[in-house]
Short mmCIF file of C-alpha atoms in Angstrom, two decimals:
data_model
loop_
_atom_site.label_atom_id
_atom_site.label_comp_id
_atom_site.label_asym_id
_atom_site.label_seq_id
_atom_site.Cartn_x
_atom_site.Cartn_y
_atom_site.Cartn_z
CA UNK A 1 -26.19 -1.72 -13.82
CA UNK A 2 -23.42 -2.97 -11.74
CA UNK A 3 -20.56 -0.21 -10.72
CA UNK A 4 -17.07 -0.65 -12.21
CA UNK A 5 -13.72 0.18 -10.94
CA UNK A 6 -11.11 0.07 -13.44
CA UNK A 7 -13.24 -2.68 -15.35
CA UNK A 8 -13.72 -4.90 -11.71
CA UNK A 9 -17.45 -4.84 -11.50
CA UNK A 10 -18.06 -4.50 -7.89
CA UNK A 11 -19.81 -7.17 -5.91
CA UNK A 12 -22.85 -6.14 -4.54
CA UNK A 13 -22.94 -8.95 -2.38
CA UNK A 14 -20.59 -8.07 -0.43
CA UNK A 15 -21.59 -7.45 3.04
CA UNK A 16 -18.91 -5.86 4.56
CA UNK A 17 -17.58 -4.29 1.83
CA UNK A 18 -21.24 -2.89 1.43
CA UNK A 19 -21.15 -1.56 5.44
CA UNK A 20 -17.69 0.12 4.88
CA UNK A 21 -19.18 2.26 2.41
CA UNK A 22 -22.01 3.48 4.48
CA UNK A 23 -19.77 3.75 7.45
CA UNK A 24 -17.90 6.24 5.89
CA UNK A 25 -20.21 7.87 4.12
CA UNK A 26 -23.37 8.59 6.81
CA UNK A 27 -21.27 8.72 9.72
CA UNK A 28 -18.40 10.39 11.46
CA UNK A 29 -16.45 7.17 12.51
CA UNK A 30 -12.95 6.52 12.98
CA UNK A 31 -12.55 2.91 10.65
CA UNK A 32 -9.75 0.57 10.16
CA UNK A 33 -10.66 -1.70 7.07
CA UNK A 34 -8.47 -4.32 6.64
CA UNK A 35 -8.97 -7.73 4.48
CA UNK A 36 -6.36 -10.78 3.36
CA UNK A 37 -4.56 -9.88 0.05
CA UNK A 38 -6.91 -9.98 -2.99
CA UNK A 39 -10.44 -8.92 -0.72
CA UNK A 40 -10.32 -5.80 -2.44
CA UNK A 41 -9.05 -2.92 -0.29
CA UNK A 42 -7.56 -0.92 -3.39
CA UNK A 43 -11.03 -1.70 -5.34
CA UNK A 44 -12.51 -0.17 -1.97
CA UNK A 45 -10.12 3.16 -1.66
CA UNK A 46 -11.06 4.10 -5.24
CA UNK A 47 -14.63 3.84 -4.75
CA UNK A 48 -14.74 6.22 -2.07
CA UNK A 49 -12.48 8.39 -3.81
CA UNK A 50 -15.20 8.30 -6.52
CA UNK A 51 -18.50 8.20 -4.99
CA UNK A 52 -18.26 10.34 -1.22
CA UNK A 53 -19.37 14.42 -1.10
CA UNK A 54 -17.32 14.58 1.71
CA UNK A 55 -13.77 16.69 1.23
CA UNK A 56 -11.36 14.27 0.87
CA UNK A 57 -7.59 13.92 1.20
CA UNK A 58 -5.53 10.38 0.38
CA UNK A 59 -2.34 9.68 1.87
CA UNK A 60 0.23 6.89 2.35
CA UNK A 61 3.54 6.38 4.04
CA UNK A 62 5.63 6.33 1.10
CA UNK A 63 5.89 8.09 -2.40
CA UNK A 64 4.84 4.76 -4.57
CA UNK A 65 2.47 3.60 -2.35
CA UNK A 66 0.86 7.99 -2.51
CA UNK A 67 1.15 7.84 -6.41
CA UNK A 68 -0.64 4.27 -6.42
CA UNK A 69 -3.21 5.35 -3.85
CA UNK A 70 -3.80 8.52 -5.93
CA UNK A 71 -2.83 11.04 -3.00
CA UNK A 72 0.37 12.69 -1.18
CA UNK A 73 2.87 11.26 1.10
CA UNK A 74 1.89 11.90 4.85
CA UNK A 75 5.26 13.98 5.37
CA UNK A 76 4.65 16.22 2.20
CA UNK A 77 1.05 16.85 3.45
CA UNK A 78 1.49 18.09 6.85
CA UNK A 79 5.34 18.64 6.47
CA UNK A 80 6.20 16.41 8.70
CA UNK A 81 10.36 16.41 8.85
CA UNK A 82 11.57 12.54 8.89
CA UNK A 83 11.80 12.14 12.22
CA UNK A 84 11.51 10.42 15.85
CA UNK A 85 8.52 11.67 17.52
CA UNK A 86 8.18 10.88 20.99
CA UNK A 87 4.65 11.75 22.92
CA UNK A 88 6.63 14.60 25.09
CA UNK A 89 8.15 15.79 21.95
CA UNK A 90 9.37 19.63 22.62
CA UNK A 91 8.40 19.86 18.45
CA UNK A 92 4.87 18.96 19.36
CA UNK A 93 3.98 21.06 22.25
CA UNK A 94 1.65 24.24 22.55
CA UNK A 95 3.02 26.31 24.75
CA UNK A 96 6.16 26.23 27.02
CA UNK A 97 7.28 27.18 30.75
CA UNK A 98 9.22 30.12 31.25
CA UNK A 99 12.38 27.69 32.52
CA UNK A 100 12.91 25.78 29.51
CA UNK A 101 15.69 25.91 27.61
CA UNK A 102 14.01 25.76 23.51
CA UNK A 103 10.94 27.92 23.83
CA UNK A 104 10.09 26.65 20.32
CA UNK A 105 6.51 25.09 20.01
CA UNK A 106 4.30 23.43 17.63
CA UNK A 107 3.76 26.59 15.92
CA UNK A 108 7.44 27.23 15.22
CA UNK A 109 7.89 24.01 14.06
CA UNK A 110 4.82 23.45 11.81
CA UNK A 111 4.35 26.58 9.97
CA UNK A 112 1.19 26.15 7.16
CA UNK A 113 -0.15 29.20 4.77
CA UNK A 114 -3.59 30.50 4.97
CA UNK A 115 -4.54 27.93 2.02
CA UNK A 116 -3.32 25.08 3.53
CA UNK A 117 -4.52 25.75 6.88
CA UNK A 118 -8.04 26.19 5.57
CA UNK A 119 -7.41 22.71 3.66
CA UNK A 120 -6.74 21.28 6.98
CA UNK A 121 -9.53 22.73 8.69
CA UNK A 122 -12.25 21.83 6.33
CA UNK A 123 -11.24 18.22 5.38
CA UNK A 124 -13.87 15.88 6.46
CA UNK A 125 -12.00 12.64 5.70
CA UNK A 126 -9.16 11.46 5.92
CA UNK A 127 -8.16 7.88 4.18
CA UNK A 128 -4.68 6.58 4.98
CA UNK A 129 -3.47 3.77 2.30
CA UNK A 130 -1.01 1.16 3.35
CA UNK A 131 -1.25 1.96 7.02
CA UNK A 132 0.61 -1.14 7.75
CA UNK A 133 3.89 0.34 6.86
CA UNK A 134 2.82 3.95 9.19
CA UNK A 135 4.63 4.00 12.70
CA UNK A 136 3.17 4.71 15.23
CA UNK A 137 4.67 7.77 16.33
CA UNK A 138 3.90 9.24 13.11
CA UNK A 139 0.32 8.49 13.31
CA UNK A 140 0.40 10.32 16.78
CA UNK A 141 1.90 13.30 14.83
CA UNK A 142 -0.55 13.29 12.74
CA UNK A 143 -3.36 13.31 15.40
CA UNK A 144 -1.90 16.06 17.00
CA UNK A 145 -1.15 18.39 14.20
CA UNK A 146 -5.19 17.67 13.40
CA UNK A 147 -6.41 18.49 16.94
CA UNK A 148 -4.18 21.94 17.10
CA UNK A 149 -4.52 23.19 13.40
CA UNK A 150 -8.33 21.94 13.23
CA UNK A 151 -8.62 24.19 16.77
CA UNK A 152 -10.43 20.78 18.18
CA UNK A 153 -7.94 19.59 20.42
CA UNK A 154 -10.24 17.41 22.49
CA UNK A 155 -11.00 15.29 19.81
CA UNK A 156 -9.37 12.48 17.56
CA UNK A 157 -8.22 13.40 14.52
CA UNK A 158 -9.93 17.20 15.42
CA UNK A 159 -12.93 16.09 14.38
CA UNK A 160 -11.64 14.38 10.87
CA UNK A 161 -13.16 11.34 10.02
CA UNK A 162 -10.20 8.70 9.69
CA UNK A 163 -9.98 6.06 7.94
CA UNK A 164 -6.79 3.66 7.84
CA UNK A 165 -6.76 0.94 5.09
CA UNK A 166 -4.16 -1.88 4.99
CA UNK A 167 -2.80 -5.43 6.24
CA UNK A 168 -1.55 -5.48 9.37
CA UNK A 169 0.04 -8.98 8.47
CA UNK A 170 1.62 -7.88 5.57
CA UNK A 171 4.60 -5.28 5.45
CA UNK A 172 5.46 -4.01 8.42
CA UNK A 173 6.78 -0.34 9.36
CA UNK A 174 10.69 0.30 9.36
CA UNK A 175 11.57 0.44 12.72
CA UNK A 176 15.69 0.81 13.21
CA UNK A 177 17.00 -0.92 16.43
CA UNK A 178 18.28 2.54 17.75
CA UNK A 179 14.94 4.47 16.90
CA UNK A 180 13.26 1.58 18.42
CA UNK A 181 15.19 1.61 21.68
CA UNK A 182 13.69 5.20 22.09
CA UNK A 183 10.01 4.53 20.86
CA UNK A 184 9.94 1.50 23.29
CA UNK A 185 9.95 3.60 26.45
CA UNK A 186 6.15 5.08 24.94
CA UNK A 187 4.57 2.08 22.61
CA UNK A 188 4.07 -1.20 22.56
CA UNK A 189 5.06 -1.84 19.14
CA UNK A 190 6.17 -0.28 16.04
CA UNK A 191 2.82 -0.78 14.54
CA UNK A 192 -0.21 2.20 14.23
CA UNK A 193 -2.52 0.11 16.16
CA UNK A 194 0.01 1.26 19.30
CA UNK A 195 -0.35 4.72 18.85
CA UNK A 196 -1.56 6.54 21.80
CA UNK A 197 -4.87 8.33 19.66
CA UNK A 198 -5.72 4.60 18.61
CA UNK A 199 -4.98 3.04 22.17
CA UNK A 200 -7.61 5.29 23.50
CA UNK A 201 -9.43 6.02 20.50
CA UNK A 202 -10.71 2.48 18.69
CA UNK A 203 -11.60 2.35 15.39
CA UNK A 204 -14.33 0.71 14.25
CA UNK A 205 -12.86 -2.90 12.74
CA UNK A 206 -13.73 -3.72 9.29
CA UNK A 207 -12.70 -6.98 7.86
CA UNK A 208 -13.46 -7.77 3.92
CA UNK A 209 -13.62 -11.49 3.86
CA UNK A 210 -14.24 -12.23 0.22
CA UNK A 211 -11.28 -13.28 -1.84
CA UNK A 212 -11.47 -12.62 -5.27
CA UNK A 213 -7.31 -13.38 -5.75
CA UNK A 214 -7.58 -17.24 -5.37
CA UNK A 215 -10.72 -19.51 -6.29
CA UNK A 216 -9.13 -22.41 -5.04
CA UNK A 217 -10.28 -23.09 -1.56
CA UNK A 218 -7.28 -25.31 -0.55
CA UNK A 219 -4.92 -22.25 -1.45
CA UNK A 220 -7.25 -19.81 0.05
CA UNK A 221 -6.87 -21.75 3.85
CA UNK A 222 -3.18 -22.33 3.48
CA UNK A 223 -2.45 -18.97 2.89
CA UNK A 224 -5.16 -18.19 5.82
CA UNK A 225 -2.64 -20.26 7.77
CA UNK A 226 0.62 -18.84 7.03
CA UNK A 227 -0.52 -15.15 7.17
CA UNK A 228 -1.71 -16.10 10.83
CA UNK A 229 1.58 -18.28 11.66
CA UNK A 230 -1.03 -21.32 12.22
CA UNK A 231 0.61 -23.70 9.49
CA UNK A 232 0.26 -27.38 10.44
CA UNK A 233 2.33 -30.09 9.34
CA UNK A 234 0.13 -31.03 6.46
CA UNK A 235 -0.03 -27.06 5.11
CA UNK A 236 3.96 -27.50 5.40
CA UNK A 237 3.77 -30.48 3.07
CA UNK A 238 1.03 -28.80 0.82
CA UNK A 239 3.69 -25.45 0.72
CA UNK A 240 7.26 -27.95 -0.17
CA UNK A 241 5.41 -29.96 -2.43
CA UNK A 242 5.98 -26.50 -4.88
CA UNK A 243 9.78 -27.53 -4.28
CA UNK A 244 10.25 -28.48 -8.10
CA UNK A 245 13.60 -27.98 -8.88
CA UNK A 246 13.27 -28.76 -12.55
CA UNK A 247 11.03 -26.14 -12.69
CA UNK A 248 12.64 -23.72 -10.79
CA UNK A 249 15.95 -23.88 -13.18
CA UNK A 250 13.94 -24.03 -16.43
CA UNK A 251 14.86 -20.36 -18.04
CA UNK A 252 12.24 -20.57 -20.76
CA UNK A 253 9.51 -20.34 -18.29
CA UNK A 254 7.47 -17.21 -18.16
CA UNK A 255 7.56 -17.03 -14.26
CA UNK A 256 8.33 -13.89 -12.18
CA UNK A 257 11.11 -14.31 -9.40
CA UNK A 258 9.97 -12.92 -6.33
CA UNK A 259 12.89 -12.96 -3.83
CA UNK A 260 13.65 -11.02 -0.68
CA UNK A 261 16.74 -8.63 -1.29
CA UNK A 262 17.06 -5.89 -3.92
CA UNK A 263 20.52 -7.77 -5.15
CA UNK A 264 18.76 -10.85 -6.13
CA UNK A 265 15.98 -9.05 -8.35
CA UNK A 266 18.73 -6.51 -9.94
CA UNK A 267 21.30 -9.50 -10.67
CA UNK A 268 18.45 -11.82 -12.24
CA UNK A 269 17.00 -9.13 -14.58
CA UNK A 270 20.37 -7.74 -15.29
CA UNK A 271 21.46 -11.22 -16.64
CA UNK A 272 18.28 -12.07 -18.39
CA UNK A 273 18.44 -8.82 -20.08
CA UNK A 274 22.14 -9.14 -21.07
CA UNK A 275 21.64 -12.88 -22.38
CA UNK A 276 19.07 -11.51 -24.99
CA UNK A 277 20.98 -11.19 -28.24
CA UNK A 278 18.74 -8.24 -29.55
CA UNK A 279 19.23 -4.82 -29.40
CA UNK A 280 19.42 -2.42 -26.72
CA UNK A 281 16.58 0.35 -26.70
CA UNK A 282 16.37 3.15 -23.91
CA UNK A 283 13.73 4.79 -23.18
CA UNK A 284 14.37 8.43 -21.09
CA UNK A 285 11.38 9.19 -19.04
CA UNK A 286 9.73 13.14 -19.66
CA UNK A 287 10.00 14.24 -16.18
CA UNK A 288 8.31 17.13 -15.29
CA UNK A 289 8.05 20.34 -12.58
CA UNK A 290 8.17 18.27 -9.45
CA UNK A 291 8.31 14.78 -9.23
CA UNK A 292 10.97 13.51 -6.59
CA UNK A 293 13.29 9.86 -7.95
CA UNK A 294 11.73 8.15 -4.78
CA UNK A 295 8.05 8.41 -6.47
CA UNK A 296 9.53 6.64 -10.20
CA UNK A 297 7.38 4.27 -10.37
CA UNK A 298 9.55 2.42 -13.13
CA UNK A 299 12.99 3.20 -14.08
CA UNK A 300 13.99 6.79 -15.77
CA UNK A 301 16.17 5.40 -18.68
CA UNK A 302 13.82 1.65 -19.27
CA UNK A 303 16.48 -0.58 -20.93
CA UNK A 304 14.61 -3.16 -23.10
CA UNK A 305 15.14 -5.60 -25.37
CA UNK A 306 12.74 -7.69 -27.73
CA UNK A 307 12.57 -11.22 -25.95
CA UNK A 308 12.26 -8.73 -22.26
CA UNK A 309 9.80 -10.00 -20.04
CA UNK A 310 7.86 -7.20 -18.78
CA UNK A 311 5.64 -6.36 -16.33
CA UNK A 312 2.59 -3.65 -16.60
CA UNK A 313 2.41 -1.55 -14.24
CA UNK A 314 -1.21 0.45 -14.46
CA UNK A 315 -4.28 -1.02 -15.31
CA UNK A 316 -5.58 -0.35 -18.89
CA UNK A 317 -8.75 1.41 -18.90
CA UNK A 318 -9.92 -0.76 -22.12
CA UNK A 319 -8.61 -4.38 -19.70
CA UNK A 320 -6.41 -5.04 -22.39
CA UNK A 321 -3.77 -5.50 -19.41
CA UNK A 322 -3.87 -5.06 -15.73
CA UNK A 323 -1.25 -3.88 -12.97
CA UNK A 324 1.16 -6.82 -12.27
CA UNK A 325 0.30 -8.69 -15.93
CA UNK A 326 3.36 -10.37 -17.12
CA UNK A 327 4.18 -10.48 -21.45
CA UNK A 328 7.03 -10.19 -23.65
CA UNK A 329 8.38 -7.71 -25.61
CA UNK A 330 8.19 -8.25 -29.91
CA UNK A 331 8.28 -4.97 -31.41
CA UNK A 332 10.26 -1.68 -29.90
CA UNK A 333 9.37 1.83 -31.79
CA UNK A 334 10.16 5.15 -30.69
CA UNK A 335 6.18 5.78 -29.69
CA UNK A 336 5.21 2.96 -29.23
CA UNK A 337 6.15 -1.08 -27.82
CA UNK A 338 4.03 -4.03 -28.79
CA UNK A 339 3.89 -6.99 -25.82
CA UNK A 340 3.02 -10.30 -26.31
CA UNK A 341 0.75 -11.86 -23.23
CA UNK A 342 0.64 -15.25 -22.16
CA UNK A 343 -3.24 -15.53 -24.09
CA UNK A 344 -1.20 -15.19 -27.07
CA UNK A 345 -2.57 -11.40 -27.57
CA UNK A 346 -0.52 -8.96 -29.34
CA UNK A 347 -0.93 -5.33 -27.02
CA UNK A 348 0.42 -2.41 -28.99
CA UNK A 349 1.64 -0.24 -25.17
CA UNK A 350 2.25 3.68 -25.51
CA UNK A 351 3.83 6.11 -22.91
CA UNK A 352 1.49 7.36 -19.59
CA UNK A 353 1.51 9.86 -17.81
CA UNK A 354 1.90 9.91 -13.76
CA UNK A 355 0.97 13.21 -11.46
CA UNK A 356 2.74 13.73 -8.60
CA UNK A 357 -0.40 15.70 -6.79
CA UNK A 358 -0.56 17.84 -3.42
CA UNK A 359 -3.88 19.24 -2.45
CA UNK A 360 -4.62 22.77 -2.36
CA UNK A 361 -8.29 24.73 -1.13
CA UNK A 362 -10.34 26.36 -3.56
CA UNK A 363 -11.95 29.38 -1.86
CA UNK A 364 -14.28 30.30 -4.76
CA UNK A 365 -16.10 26.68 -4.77
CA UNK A 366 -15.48 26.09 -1.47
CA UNK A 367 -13.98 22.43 -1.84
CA UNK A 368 -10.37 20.46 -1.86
CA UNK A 369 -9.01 20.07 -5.25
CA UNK A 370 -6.19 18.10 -6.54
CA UNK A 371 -3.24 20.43 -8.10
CA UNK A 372 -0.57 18.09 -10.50
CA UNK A 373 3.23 19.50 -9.37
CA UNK A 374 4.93 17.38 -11.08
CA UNK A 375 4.35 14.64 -14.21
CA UNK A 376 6.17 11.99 -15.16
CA UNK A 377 5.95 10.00 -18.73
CA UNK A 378 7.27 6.35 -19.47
CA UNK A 379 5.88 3.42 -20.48
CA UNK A 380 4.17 1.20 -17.76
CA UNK A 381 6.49 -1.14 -17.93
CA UNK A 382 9.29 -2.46 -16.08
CA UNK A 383 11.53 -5.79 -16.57
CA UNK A 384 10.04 -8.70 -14.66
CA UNK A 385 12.17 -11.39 -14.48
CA UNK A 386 12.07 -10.44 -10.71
CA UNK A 387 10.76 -8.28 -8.69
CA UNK A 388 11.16 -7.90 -4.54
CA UNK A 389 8.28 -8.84 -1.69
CA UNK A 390 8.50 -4.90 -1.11
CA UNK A 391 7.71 -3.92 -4.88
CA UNK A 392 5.37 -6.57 -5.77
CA UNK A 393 2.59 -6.21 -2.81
CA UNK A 394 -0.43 -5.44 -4.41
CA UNK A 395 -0.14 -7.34 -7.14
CA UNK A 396 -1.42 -10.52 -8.91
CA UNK A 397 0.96 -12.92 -11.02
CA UNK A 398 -0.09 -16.06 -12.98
CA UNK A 399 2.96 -17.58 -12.35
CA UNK A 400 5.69 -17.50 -9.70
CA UNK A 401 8.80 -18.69 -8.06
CA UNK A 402 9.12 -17.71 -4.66
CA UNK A 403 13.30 -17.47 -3.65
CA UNK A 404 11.69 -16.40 -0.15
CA UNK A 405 13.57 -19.70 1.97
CA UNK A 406 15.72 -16.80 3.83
CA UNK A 407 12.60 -14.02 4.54
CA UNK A 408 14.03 -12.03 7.27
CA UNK A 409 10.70 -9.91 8.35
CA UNK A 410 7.46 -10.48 9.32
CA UNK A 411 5.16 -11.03 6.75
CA UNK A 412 7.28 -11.69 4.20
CA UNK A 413 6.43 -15.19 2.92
CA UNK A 414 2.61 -14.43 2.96
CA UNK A 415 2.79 -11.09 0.74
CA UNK A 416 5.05 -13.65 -2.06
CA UNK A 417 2.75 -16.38 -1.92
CA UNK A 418 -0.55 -14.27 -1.67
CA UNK A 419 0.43 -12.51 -5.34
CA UNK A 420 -0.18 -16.02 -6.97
CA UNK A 421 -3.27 -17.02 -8.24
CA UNK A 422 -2.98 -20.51 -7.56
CA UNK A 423 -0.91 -22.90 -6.17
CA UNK A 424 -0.50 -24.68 -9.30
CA UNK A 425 1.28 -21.32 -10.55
CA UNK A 426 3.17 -21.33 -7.50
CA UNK A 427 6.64 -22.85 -7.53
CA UNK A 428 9.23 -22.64 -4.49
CA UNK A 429 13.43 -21.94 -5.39
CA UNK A 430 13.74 -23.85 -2.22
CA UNK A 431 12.26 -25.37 0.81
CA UNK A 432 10.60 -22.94 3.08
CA UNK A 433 10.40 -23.97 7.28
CA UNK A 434 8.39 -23.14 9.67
CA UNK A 435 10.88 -20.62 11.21
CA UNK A 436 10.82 -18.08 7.51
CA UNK A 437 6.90 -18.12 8.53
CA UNK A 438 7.20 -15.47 10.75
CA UNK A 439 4.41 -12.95 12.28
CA UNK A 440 4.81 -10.12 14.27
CA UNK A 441 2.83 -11.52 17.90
CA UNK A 442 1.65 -7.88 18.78
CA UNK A 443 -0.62 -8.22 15.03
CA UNK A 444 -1.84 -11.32 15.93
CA UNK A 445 -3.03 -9.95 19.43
CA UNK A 446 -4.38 -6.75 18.23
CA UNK A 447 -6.64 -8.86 15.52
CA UNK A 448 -7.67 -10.67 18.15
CA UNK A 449 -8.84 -8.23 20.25
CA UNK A 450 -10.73 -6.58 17.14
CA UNK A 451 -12.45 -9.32 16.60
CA UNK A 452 -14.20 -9.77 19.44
CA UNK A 453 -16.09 -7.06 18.34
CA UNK A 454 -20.24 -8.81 18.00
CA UNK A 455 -20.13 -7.96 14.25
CA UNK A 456 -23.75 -8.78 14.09
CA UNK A 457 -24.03 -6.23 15.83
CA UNK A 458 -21.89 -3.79 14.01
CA UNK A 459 -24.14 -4.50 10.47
CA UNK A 460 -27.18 -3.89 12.53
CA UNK A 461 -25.83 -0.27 12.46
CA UNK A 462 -27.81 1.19 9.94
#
């Protein structure tokens, strides 16, 4: 019997996904998997969580992308202050000379109880979600707080097995100009893959090739092509030919607006919402012990209407629904809010519950255990009118227009388009050139480099 994750039946054809999970799970390797959007890398993450013996920790850059991943933040983990870090860092060092000024070291500066610190010690792996968006000075921090607290300073990680899951092509980290202009004098780039511990340290390159997003081949290559910056002058006319500005303006559609800036999304599903002649219903979150406003993964007070479109926001565990699925709101009780989908199915949608989790060591069995801090309980849904490139990566839409014509970052236009199942669904709010195609140079030669790896020789492995 095949192996479900939230109701996906895995492949078990698929070779590399296949390797990944015995690369993790009979060896000690430091692994980067990576894969085009819709290959599977959440599918992947929640299949280790599931099926490894090894302690485990999950973390991710920021709080949405921790509570998604199932894990903490990297800063609430190792209590990492948001911060600079450079490699000569005063915060970072062991021990100091007599002549310096601060005599503070690593120890001052990183101070962990007798719980954690045997949490740290005995982790054997380490997954990192979204490391696309982790700096690369953080990563270092990260190394080094392993190698001193693990008492294995010679090694990677201490010891830890690693492994970083993500996009390099898709968002990138936040980099200011002035924190930049100091990280500059150390790295390369902004990116992970310029950390010092990975610059010396390779990881073992893991590419899931399989697209399960898009069945349409044609798509499939053209988004191959922008995601690479390799778009030709017939992909270009493939992409405009989704220029349809009758579509576009037509209001009745059940599209999702995926635009660039946080002003756009808010003004579009304010207006939609306040063009609905129904009534107003707010629904106040139950928030709960300790569960920070950054983590909400939709909106304390959720203003509805009936005639809202709506987005869900988990997966159902009976596939009634899934994580991105767009419907409309019919029926509003107090307990309870019935959406209409697009299949013409009536889902009757009640509150869930999110855990804001740290982990903590259990001496009596010996093993990492997950202890909820804080909960918080809404309805998994949020208005969808819109929704930014930042909020929707991850997901998978039907039906979209893409207002992306003035992207500003690197990846930008390939995480919009990529969230569309096909092209057909896809419609542009305007013409996109060549020059809102943009990505980052340093990805494109690190993926290079990576792939010169002989992969036959890398599944000959085991």
């Amino acid at each position: 019997m095949a192996y479900k994750i939230d109701n996906f039946e895995l492949d078990e054809n698929n070779q590399e996904f296949n390797y990944a999970v015995n690369l993790v799970n009979k060896t000690n390797k430091l692994i980067y998997l990576t894969g085009k959007a819709g290959s599977g890398k959440t599918t992947f993450l929640k299949f280790i969580k599931e099926i490894t013996n090894k302690k485990t920790v999950v973390l991710a850059p920021t709080g949405v992308a921790a509570l998604n991943a199932g894990g903490q933040t990297i800063h609430s983990f190792f209590k990492i202050a948001p911060s600079i870090y450079l490699p000569d860092d005063y915060r970072l060092r062991t021990k100091f000379e007599i002549s310096d000024d601060n005599h503070s070291t690593i120890f001052d500066n990183f101070k962990y109880r007798k719980d954690r610190l045997k949490l740290i010690k005995s982790m054997e792996l380490l997954i990192i979600d979204e490391i696309s968006m982790v700096r690369c000075d953080l990563l270092d921090v990260v190394d080094k707080l392993l190698r001193v607290f693990r008492d294995k300073e010679e090694l990677p990680f201490g010891g830890c097995q690693v492994l970083l899951i993500g996009d390099a092509y898709q968002l990138p980290p936040i980099a200011q100009d002035n924190q930049w202009q100091l990280l500059k004098e150390h790295y390369k780039s902004p990116f992970f893959f310029s950390s010092k511990v990975l610059t010396k340290h390779k990881p073992f390159y893991i590419e899931l090739k399989k697209i399960y997003r898009q069945q349409d081949d044609v798509f499939i290559n053209l988004l191959n092509n922008i995601r690479e910056n390799k778009v030709n002058d017939e992909d270009m006319k493939l992409l405009n030919s989704r220029f349809i500005p009758a579509v576009a303006k037509n209001d009745n559609l059940k599209h999702v607006t995926i635009a660039t800036h946080n002003n756009i999304v808010d003004e579009i599903n304010q207006r939609k919402l306040g063009e609905l002649q129904t009534t107003l219903k707010i629904y106040e979150a139950d928030v709960s012990g300790n569960f920070p406003a950054s983590m909400y993964p939709t909106d304390n007070n959720l203003k509805l209407k009936i005639g809202s479109q709506v987005m869900f926001i988990r997966n159902d565990t009976e596939k009634k629904y899934y994580n991105g699925k767009i419907g409309t709101i019919v029926q509003m009780d107090d307990d309870k809010i019935f959406v209409e989908v697009p299949e013409g199915n009536l889902i009757e949608v009640k509150p869930y519950s999110w855990s804001n989790i740290r982990y903590v060591w259990d001496a009596e069995n010996f093993k990492i255990v997950e202890d909820v801090i804080g909960e918080f309980i809404q309805f998994p849904l949020k208005l969808a009118w819109s929704v930014t490139v930042h909020k929707c990566q991850g997901l998978t839409f039907d039906n979209v227009i893409a207002d992306i014509g003035n992207s500003f970052s690197p990846g930008q236009v390939y995480v919009a388009l990529s969230r569309c199942r096909s092209i057909e669904g896809l419609v542009l709010k305007s013409r996109i050139s060549r020059s809102a195609i943009k990505t980052d140079p340093n990805v494109i030669e690190f993926t290079n480099l990576e792939h010169n790896q002989d992969e036959n020789q890398l599944f000959d492995y085991f």
